[in-house]
Amino acid sequence: MLSRMADTAKTKPRPATQSATKAAKPRPEVRFRMRIRNGDAVALGPGKVELLEAVREYGSISAAARSLGMSYRRAWLLIDELNRSLKAPATHSEQGGQSGGGCTLTPVGENIIRLYRDVEVEAQRSCAKQISELTRLIRS
């Protein structure tokens, strides 16, 4: 019975992506997910930074939300929560109209992105030895 099951497994066709994936042997991905909490709320975290980057790229909350696969309402709530958490806002929004409105980053928003990404790079660099040791323990 065992040999018959093994034969069946051997004869099943594999999707092309599965054999390509096995050949490539992807390496483990290491990501830092720093969050700054203010009471119960996440004042700043990876999702808000990614949203700020999308706003910078697309110039509007709705386009940024679409690019990240989230609803406009969710994106607007995150931006609002972020701006209320800060001493000065990270974004500046203009109402719609003929030009359609838009949203831009303030210097504070630009600084948040830079500082957050710098922390990620520094954490990765500082922990490189430990990360290497940990990833060697992961099955590939």
Tab-separated table of C-alpha atoms in Angstrom:
chain	number	residue	atom	x	y	z
A	1	MET	CA	0.000	0.000	0.000
A	2	LEU	CA	2.788	2.446	0.860
A	3	SER	CA	4.589	1.856	-2.413
A	4	ARG	CA	1.351	2.377	-4.360
A	5	MET	CA	0.758	5.697	-2.584
A	6	ALA	CA	4.335	6.740	-3.285
A	7	ASP	CA	3.920	5.824	-6.970
A	8	THR	CA	0.695	7.823	-7.175
A	9	ALA	CA	2.385	10.850	-5.674
A	10	LYS	CA	5.264	10.513	-8.151
A	11	THR	CA	2.983	10.335	-11.176
A	12	LYS	CA	0.819	13.349	-10.336
A	13	PRO	CA	1.765	16.278	-12.553
A	14	ARG	CA	3.238	19.223	-10.702
A	15	PRO	CA	2.430	22.800	-11.569
A	16	ALA	CA	5.333	24.565	-13.265
A	17	THR	CA	5.573	27.083	-10.443
A	18	GLN	CA	6.057	24.357	-7.835
A	19	SER	CA	9.101	22.850	-9.558
A	20	ALA	CA	10.505	26.319	-10.260
A	21	THR	CA	10.035	27.256	-6.601
A	22	LYS	CA	11.833	24.143	-5.429
A	23	ALA	CA	14.724	24.854	-7.787
A	24	ALA	CA	15.070	28.467	-6.643
A	25	LYS	CA	14.871	27.615	-2.898
A	26	PRO	CA	13.664	30.990	-1.644
A	27	ARG	CA	15.505	32.355	1.336
A	28	PRO	CA	13.655	33.324	4.494
A	29	GLU	CA	12.527	36.944	4.522
A	30	VAL	CA	13.253	39.016	7.619
A	31	ARG	CA	11.150	42.116	8.295
A	32	PHE	CA	11.089	44.445	11.246
A	33	ARG	CA	7.617	45.664	12.197
A	34	MET	CA	8.197	48.489	14.644
A	35	ARG	CA	5.122	50.120	16.140
A	36	ILE	CA	4.875	53.178	18.342
A	37	ARG	CA	1.825	52.947	20.567
A	38	ASN	CA	0.098	55.858	22.228
A	39	GLY	CA	-2.287	54.350	24.753
A	40	ASP	CA	-4.384	51.735	22.960
A	41	ALA	CA	-3.784	53.197	19.500
A	42	VAL	CA	-0.888	52.472	17.175
A	43	ALA	CA	0.332	56.013	16.548
A	44	LEU	CA	2.855	54.855	13.963
A	45	GLY	CA	3.566	51.500	12.398
A	46	PRO	CA	4.469	49.787	9.130
A	47	GLY	CA	0.992	50.112	7.620
A	48	LYS	CA	0.801	53.855	8.208
A	49	VAL	CA	4.307	54.372	6.844
A	50	GLU	CA	3.434	52.349	3.740
A	51	LEU	CA	0.270	54.438	3.349
A	52	LEU	CA	2.287	57.665	3.640
A	53	GLU	CA	4.648	56.389	0.939
A	54	ALA	CA	1.675	55.619	-1.317
A	55	VAL	CA	0.180	59.084	-0.702
A	56	ARG	CA	3.534	60.609	-1.654
A	57	GLU	CA	3.622	58.525	-4.834
A	58	TYR	CA	-0.011	58.965	-5.955
A	59	GLY	CA	-0.938	62.366	-4.526
A	60	SER	CA	-4.272	61.284	-3.089
A	61	ILE	CA	-5.656	59.104	-0.334
A	62	SER	CA	-8.040	57.293	-2.692
A	63	ALA	CA	-5.302	56.395	-5.202
A	64	ALA	CA	-2.974	55.389	-2.367
A	65	ALA	CA	-5.706	53.185	-0.890
A	66	ARG	CA	-6.362	51.515	-4.268
A	67	SER	CA	-2.645	50.831	-4.733
A	68	LEU	CA	-2.558	49.086	-1.342
A	69	GLY	CA	-5.812	47.185	-1.841
A	70	MET	CA	-7.645	48.946	0.971
A	71	SER	CA	-10.824	50.941	1.095
A	72	TYR	CA	-10.757	54.721	0.951
A	73	ARG	CA	-12.505	54.807	4.327
A	74	ARG	CA	-9.837	52.633	5.963
A	75	ALA	CA	-7.024	54.739	4.474
A	76	TRP	CA	-8.714	57.990	5.523
A	77	LEU	CA	-9.194	56.684	9.078
A	78	LEU	CA	-5.524	55.653	9.293
A	79	ILE	CA	-4.337	59.049	8.034
A	80	ASP	CA	-6.701	60.818	10.426
A	81	GLU	CA	-5.533	58.695	13.379
A	82	LEU	CA	-1.904	59.347	12.453
A	83	ASN	CA	-2.397	63.104	12.130
A	84	ARG	CA	-4.254	63.255	15.465
A	85	SER	CA	-1.363	61.353	17.124
A	86	LEU	CA	1.256	63.850	15.989
A	87	LYS	CA	2.179	67.313	17.237
A	88	ALA	CA	1.980	68.502	13.609
A	89	PRO	CA	0.184	66.683	10.754
A	90	ALA	CA	1.952	64.330	8.353
A	91	THR	CA	-0.372	65.136	5.456
A	92	HIS	CA	-2.206	68.064	3.943
A	93	SER	CA	-5.453	67.354	2.089
A	94	GLU	CA	-7.299	69.628	-0.302
A	95	GLN	CA	-11.018	69.315	-0.944
A	96	GLY	CA	-12.251	67.987	-4.275
A	97	GLY	CA	-13.619	70.197	-7.000
A	98	GLN	CA	-12.545	70.721	-10.581
A	99	SER	CA	-8.979	69.634	-9.850
A	100	GLY	CA	-10.205	66.680	-7.768
A	101	GLY	CA	-8.453	67.637	-4.551
A	102	GLY	CA	-5.510	65.615	-3.369
A	103	CYS	CA	-3.233	64.884	-0.488
A	104	THR	CA	0.430	65.690	-0.028
A	105	LEU	CA	2.946	64.982	2.689
A	106	THR	CA	4.113	67.721	4.973
A	107	PRO	CA	7.769	67.891	6.021
A	108	VAL	CA	6.684	65.921	9.114
A	109	GLY	CA	5.299	63.129	6.897
A	110	GLU	CA	8.491	63.017	4.827
A	111	ASN	CA	10.544	62.906	8.021
A	112	ILE	CA	8.452	60.045	9.425
A	113	ILE	CA	9.110	57.908	6.342
A	114	ARG	CA	12.840	58.661	6.391
A	115	LEU	CA	13.250	57.994	10.112
A	116	TYR	CA	11.131	54.836	10.086
A	117	ARG	CA	13.039	53.337	7.133
A	118	ASP	CA	16.353	54.354	8.753
A	119	VAL	CA	15.371	52.442	11.911
A	120	GLU	CA	14.611	49.349	9.813
A	121	VAL	CA	17.995	49.535	8.061
A	122	GLU	CA	19.866	50.110	11.311
A	123	ALA	CA	18.043	47.268	13.084
A	124	GLN	CA	18.845	44.930	10.193
A	125	ARG	CA	22.496	45.993	10.218
A	126	SER	CA	22.835	45.787	14.011
A	127	CYS	CA	21.233	42.350	14.189
A	128	ALA	CA	22.797	40.841	11.046
A	129	LYS	CA	24.706	38.127	12.955
A	130	GLN	CA	21.679	37.005	14.973
A	131	ILE	CA	19.426	37.143	11.895
A	132	SER	CA	21.882	34.980	9.976
A	133	GLU	CA	21.972	32.433	12.791
A	134	LEU	CA	18.171	32.400	13.075
A	135	THR	CA	17.591	32.009	9.332
A	136	ARG	CA	20.007	29.049	9.232
A	137	LEU	CA	17.550	27.289	11.577
A	138	ILE	CA	14.718	27.658	9.050
A	139	ARG	CA	13.977	24.754	6.734
A	140	SER	CA	14.393	25.668	3.085
